[in-house]
PDB file of C-alpha atoms in Angstrom:
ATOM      1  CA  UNK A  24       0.000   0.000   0.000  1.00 44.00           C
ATOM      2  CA  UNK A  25       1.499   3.444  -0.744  1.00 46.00           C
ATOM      3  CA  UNK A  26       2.249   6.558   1.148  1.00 46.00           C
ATOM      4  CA  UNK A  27      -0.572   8.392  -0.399  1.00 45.00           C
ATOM      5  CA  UNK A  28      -3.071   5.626   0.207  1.00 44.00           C
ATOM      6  CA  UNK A  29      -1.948   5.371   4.127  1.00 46.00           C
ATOM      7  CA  UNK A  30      -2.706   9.206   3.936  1.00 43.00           C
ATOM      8  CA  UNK A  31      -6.286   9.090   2.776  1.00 43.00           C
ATOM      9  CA  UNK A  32      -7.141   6.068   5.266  1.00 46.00           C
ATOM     10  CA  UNK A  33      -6.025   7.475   7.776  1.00 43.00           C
ATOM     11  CA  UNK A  34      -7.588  11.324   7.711  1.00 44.00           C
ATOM     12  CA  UNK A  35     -10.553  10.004   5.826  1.00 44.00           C
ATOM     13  CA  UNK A  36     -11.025   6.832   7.103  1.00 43.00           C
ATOM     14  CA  UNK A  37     -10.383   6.890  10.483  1.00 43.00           C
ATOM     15  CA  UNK A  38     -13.425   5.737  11.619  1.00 40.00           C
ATOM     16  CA  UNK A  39     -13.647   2.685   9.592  1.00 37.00           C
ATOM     17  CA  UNK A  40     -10.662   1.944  11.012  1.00 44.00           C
ATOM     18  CA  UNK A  41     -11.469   1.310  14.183  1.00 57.00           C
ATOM     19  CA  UNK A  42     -14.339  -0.946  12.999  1.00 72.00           C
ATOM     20  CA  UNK A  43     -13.348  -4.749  14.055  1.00 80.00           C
ATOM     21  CA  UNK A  44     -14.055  -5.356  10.220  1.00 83.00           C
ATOM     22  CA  UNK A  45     -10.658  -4.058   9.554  1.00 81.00           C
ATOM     23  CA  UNK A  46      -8.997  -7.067  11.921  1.00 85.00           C
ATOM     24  CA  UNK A  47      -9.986  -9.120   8.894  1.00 87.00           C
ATOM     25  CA  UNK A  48      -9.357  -6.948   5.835  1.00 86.00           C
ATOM     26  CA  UNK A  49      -6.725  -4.603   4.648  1.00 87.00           C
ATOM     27  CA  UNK A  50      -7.304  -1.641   1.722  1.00 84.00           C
ATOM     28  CA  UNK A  51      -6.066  -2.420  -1.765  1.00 85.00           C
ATOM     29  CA  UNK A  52      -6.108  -0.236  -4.685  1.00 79.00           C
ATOM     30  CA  UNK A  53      -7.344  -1.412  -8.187  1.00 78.00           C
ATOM     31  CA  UNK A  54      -6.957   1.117 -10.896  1.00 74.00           C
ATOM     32  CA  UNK A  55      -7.711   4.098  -9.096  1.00 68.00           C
ATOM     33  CA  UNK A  56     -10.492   2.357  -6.867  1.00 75.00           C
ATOM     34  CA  UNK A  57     -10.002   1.776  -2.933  1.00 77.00           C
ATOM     35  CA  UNK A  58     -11.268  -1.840  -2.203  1.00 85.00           C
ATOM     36  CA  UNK A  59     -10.748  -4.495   0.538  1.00 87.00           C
ATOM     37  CA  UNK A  60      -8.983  -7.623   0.531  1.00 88.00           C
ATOM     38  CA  UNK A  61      -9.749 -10.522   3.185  1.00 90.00           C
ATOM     39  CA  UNK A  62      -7.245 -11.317   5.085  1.00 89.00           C
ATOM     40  CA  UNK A  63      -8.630 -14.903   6.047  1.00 85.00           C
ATOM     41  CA  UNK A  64      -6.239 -17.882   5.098  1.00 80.00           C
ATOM     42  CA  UNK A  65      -7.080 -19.230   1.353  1.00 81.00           C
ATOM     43  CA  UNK A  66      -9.656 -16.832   0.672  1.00 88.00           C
ATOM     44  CA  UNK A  67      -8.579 -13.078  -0.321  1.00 83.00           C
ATOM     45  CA  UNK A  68     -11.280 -12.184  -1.860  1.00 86.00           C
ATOM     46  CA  UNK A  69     -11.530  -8.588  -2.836  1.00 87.00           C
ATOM     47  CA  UNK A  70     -14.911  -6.455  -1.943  1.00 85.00           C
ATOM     48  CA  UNK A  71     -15.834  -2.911  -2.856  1.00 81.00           C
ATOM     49  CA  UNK A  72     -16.124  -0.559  -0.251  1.00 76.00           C
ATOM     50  CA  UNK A  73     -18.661   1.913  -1.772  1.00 67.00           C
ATOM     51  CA  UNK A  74     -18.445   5.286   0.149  1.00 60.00           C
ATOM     52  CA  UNK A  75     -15.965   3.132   2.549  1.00 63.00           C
ATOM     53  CA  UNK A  76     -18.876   1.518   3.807  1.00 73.00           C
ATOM     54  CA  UNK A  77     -18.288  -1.764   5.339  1.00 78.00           C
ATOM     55  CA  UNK A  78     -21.677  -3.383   5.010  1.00 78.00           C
ATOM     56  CA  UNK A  79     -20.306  -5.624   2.112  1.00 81.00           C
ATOM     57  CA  UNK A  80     -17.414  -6.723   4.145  1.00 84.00           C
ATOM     58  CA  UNK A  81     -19.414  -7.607   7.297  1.00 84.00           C
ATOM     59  CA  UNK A  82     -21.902  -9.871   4.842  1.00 84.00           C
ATOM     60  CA  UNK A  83     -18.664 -11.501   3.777  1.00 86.00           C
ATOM     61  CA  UNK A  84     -17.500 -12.147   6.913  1.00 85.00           C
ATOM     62  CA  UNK A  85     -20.755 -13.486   8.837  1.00 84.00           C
ATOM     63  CA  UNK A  86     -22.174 -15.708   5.686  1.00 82.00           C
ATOM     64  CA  UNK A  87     -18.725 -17.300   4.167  1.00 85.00           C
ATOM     65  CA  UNK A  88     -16.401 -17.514   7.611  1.00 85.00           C
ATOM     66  CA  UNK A  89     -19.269 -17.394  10.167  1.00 84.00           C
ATOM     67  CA  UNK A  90     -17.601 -14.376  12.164  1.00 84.00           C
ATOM     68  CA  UNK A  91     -20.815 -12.509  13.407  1.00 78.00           C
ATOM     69  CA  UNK A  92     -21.096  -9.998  16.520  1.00 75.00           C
ATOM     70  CA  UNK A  93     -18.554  -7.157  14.657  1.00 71.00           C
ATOM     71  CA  UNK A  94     -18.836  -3.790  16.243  1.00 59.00           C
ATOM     72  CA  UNK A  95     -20.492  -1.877  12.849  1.00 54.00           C
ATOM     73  CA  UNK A  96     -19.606   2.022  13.194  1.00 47.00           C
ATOM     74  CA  UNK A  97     -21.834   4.546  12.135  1.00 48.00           C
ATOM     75  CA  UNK A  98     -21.912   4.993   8.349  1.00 46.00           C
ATOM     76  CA  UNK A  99     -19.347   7.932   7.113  1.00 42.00           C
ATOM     77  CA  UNK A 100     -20.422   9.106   3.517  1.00 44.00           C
ATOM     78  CA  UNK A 101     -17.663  10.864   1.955  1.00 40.00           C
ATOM     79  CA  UNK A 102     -18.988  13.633  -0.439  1.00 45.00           C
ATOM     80  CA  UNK A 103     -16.754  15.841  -2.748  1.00 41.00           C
ATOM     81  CA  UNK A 104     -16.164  19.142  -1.553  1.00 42.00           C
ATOM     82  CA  UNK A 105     -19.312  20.973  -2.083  1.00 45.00           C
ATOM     83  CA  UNK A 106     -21.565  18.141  -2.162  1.00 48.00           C
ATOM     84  CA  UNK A 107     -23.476  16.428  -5.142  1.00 49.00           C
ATOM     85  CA  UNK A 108     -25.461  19.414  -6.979  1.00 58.00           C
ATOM     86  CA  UNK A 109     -28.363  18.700  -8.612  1.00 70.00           C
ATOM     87  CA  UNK A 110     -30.077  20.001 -11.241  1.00 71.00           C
ATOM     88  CA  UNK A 111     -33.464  21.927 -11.450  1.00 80.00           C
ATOM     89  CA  UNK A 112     -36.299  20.891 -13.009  1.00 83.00           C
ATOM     90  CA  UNK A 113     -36.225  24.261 -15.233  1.00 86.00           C
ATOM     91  CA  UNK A 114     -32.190  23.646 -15.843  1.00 80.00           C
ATOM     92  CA  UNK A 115     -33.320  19.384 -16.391  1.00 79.00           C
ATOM     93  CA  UNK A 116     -35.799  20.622 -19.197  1.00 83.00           C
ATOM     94  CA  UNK A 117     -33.259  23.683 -20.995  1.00 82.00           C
ATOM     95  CA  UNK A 118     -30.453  20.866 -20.891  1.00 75.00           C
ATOM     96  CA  UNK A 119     -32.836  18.228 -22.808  1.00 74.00           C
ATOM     97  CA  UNK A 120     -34.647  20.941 -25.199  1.00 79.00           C
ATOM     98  CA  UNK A 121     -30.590  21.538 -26.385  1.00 76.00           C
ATOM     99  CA  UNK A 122     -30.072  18.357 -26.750  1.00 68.00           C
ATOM    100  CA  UNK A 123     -33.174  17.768 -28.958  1.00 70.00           C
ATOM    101  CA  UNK A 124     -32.634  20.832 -31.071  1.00 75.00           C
ATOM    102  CA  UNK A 125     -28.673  19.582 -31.608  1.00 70.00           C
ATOM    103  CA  UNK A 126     -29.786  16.456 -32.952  1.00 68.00           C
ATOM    104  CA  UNK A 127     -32.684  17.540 -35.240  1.00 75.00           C
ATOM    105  CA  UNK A 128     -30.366  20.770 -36.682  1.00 76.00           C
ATOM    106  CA  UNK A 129     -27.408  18.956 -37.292  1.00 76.00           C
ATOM    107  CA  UNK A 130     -29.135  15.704 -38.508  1.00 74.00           C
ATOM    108  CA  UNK A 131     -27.544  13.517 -35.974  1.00 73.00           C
ATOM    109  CA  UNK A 132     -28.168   9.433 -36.914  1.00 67.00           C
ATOM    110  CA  UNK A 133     -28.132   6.783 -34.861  1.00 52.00           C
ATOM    111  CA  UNK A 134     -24.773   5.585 -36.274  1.00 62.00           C
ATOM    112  CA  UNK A 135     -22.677   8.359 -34.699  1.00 68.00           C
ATOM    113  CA  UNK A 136     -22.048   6.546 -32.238  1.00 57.00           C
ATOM    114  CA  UNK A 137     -20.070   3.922 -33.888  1.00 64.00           C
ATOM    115  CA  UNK A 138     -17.825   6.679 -35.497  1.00 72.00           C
ATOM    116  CA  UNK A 139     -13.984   7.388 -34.121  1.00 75.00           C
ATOM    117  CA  UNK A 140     -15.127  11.153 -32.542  1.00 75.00           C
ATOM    118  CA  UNK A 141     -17.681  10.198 -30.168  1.00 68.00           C
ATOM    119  CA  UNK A 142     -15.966   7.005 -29.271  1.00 69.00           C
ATOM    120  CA  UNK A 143     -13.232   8.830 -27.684  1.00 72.00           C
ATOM    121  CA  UNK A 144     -15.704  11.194 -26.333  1.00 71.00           C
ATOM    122  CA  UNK A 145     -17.352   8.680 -24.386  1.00 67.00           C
ATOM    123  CA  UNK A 146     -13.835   6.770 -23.325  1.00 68.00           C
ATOM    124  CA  UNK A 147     -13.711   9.778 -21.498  1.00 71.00           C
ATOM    125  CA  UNK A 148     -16.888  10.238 -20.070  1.00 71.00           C
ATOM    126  CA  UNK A 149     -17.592   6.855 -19.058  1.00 70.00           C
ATOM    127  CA  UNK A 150     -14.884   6.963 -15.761  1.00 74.00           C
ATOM    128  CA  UNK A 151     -16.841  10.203 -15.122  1.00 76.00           C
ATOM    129  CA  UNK A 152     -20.383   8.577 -15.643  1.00 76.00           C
ATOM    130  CA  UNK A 153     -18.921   5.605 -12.745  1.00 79.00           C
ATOM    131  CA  UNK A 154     -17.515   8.063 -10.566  1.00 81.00           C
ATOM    132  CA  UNK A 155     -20.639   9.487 -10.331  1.00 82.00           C
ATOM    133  CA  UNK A 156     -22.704   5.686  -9.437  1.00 81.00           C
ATOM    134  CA  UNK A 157     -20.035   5.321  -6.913  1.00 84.00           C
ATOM    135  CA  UNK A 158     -20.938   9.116  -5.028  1.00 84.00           C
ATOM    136  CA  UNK A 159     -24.583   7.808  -5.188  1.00 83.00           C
ATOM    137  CA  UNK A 160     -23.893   4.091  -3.650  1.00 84.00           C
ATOM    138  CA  UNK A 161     -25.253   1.987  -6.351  1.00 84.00           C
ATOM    139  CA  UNK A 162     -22.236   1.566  -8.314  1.00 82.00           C
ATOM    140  CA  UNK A 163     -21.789  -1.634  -6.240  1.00 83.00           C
ATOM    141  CA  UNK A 164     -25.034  -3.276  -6.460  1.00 85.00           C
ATOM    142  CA  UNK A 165     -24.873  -3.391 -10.110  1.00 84.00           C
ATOM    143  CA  UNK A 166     -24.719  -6.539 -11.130  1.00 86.00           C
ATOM    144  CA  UNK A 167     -26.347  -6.719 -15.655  1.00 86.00           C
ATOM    145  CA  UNK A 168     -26.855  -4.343 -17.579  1.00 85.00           C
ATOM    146  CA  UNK A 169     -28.970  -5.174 -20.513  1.00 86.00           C
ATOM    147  CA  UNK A 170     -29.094  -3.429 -24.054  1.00 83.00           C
ATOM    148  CA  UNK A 171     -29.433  -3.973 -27.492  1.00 81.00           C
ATOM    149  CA  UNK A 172     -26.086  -6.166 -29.233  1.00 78.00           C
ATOM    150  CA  UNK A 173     -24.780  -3.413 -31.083  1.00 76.00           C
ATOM    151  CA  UNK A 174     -20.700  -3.063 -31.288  1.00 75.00           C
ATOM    152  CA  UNK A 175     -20.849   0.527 -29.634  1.00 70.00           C
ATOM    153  CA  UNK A 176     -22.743  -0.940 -26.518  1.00 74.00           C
ATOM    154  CA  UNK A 177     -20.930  -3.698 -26.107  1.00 76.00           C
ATOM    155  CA  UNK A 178     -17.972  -1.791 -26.313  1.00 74.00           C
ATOM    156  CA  UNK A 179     -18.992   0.375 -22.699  1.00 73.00           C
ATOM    157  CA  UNK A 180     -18.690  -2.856 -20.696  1.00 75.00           C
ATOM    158  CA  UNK A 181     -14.387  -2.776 -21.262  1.00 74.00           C
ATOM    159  CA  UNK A 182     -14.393   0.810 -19.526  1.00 71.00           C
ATOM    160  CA  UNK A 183     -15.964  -0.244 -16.451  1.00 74.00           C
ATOM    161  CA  UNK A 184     -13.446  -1.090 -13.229  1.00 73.00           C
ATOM    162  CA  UNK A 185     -15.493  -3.909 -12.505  1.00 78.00           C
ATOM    163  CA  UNK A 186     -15.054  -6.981 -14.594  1.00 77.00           C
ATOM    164  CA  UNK A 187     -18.115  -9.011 -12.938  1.00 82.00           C
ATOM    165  CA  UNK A 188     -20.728  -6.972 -14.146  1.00 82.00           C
ATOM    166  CA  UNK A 189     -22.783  -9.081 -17.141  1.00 85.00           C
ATOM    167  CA  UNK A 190     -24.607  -8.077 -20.477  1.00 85.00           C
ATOM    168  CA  UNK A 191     -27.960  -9.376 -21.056  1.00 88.00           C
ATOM    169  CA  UNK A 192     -28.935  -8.597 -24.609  1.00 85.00           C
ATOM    170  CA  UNK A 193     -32.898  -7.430 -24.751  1.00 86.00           C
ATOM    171  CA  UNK A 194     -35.156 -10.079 -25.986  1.00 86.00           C
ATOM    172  CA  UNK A 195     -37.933  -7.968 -26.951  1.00 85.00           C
ATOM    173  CA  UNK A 196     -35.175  -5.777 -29.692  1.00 83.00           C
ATOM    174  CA  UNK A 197     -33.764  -9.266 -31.152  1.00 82.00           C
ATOM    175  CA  UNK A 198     -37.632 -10.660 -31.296  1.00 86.00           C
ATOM    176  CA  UNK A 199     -38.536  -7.266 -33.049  1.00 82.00           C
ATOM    177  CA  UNK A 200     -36.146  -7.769 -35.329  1.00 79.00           C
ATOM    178  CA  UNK A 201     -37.481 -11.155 -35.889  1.00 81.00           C
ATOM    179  CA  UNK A 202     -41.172 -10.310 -36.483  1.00 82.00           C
ATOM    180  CA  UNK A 203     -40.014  -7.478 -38.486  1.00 78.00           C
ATOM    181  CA  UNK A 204     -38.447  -9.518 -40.934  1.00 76.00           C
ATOM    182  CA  UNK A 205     -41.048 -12.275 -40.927  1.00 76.00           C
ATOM    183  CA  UNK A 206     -43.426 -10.316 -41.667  1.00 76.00           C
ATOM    184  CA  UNK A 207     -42.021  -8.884 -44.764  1.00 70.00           C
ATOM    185  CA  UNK A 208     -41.853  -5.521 -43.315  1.00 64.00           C
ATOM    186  CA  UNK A 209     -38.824  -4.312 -44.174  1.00 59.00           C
ATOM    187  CA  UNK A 210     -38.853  -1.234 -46.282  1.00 56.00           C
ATOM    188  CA  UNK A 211     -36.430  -2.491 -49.976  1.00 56.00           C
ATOM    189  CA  UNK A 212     -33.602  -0.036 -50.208  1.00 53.00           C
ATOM    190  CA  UNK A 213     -33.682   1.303 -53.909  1.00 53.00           C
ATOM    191  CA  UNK A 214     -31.158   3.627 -55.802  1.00 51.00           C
ATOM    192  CA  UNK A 215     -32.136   5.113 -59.368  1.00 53.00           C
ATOM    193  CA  UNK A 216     -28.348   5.274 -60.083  1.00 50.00           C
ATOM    194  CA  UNK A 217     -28.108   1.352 -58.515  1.00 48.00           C
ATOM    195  CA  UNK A 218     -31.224  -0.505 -58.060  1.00 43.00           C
ATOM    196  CA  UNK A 219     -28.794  -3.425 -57.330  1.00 43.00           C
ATOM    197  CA  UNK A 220     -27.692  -2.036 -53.741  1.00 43.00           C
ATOM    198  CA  UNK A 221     -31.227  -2.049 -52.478  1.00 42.00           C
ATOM    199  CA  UNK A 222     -31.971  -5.529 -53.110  1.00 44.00           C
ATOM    200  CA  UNK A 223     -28.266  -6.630 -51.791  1.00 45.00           C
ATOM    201  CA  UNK A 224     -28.845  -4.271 -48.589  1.00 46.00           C
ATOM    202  CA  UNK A 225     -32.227  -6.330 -48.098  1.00 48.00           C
ATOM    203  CA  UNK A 226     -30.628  -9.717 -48.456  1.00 51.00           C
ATOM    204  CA  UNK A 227     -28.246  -8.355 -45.717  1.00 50.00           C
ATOM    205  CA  UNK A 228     -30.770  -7.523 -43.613  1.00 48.00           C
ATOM    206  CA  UNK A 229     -32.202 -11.407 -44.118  1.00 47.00           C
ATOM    207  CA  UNK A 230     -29.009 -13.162 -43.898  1.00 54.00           C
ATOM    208  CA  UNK A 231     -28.940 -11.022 -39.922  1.00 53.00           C
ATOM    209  CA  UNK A 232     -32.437 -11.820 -39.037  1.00 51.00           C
ATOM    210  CA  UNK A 233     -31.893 -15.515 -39.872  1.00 57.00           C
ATOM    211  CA  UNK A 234     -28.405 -15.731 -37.701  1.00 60.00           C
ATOM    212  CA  UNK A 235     -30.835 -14.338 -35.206  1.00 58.00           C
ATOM    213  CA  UNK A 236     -33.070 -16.955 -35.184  1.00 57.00           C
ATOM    214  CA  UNK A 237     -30.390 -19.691 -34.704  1.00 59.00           C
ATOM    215  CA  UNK A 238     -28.827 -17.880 -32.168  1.00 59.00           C
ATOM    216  CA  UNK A 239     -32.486 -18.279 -30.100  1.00 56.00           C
ATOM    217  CA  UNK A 240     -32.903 -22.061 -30.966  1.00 57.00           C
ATOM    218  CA  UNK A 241     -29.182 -22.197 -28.799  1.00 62.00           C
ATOM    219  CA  UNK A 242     -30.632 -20.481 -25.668  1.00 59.00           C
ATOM    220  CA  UNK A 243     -30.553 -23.098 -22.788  1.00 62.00           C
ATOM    221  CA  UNK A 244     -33.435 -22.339 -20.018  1.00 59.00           C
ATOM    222  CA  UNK A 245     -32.488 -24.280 -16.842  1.00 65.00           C
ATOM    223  CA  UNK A 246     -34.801 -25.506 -14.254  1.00 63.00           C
ATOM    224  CA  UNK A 247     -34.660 -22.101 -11.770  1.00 64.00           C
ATOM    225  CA  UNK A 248     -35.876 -20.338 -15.079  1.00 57.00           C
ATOM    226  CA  UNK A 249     -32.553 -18.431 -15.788  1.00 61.00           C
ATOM    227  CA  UNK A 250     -31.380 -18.298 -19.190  1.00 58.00           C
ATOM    228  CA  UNK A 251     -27.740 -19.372 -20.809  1.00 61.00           C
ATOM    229  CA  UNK A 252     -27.386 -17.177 -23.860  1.00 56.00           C
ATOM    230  CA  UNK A 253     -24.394 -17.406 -25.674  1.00 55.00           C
ATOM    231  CA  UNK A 254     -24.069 -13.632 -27.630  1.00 50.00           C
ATOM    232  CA  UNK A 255     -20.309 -14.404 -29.573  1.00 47.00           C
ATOM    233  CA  UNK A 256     -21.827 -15.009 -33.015  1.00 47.00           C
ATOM    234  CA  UNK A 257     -24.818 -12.700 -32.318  1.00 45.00           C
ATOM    235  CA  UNK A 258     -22.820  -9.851 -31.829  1.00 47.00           C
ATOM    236  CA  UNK A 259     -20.268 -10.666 -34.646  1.00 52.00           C
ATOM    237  CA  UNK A 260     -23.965 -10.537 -37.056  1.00 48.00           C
ATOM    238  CA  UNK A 261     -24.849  -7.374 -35.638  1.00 46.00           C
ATOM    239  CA  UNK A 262     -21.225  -5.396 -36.315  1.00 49.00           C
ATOM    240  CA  UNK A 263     -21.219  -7.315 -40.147  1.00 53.00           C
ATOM    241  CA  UNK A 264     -25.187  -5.924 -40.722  1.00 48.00           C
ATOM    242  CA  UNK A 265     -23.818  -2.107 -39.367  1.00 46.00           C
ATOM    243  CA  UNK A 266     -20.690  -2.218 -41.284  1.00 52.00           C
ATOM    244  CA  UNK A 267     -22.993  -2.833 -44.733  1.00 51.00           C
ATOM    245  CA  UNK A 268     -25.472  -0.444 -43.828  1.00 47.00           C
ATOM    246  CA  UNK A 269     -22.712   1.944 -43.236  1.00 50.00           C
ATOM    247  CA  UNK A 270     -21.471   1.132 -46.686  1.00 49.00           C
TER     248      UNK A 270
END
């Protein structure tokens, strides 16, 4: 543990510190995080400490070593220097009326997302978007996050600290899809100058829907009603049907 972190516990923390907890944990860092490590032989398993709480680390300690009766101190909420501010209603509603008028001016598409500008915009919001989960305590009791397959979501789950957290890709988009397709709804593409890339963008379109259905027929439901969906070839559809609408 470093200088800096023996600093910070020790003017910020002091009170958890004195918690019996800490006779069987010490503080780790993980990229800029403050966790806690058990200190119990063969296990070592690291817990967040959310607000340095120590509710997660006294659950640890009563249900896996059956160590109950800790002394729990009174909970210390650390809060940036001049608290969390939060918007107005009137500021909530001028913020989202911008937003709205940005995207119909400049003719913003869904795809922007996917391109190289925003990307890098949003590697370096995303630590900011955390930070914030972690001020408000429910960084920690995320465990899924569901959304649609598409690359760019996908892609938000390798800036998160946590590793554990899982994707669960929304039935009710992949089934639209489905029906959508089935139903021969799908508006044909045509060019005057190339009537050709219409019907090849449609056939696309087919060829995705129909790795979609196989990729259903594959989901296992066990007996406590939880689903095993693999998403590997899914997702590797979804990024090959962007790419040729891009195109």
């Amino acid at each position: 543990m470093s200088e800096d972190i023996e600093a910070i516990n020790v003017t910020k923390k002091s009170s958890a510190r004195k918690s019996d907890v800490w006779n069987y944990f010490k503080r780790i860092e993980t990229n800029g995080v403050f966790l806690a490590q058990c200190l119990k032989k063969e296990c070592s398993k690291i817990l967040s400490t959310p607000n340095w709480t120590t509710s997660s680390l006294i659950k640890h300690l009563n249900y896996v070593h059956k160590i109950r009766d800790l002394k729990k101190l009174p909970r210390y909420r650390f809060r940036a220097s001049g608290g969390v501010q939060k918007l107005s209603k009137e500021k909530k509603s001028h913020i989202d009326r911008l937003a709205l008028e940005a995207i119909i001016k400049d003719g913003r598409s869904f795809n922007d997302f996917n391109k190289s500008g925003l990307k890098r915009f949003i590697q370096n919001i995303f630590p900011e978007i955390e930070k914030k989960l972690v001020e408000l305590n429910i960084f920690h009791k995320v465990t899924t996050i569901t959304s649609d397959n598409a690359p760019n979501m996908l892609g938000l789950f390798q800036y998160l600290s946590r590793s554990d957290i899982k994707h669960i890709p929304c039935m009710a988009h992949v089934l639209h899809l489905i029906l959508c397709n089935g139903l021969g709804i799908w508006e044909t593409i045509t060019d005057n100058n190339d009537k050709i890339s219409g019907e090849s963008t449609n056939e696309n379109l087919i060829n995705f829907d129909d790795s979609i259905s196989q990729y259903l027929k594959t989901i296992n439901i066990n007996s406590d009603g939880s689903c095993n969906m693999p998403i590997s070839n899914v997702n590797q559809s979804v990024e090959e049907e962007i790419q040729s609408g891009d195109e």
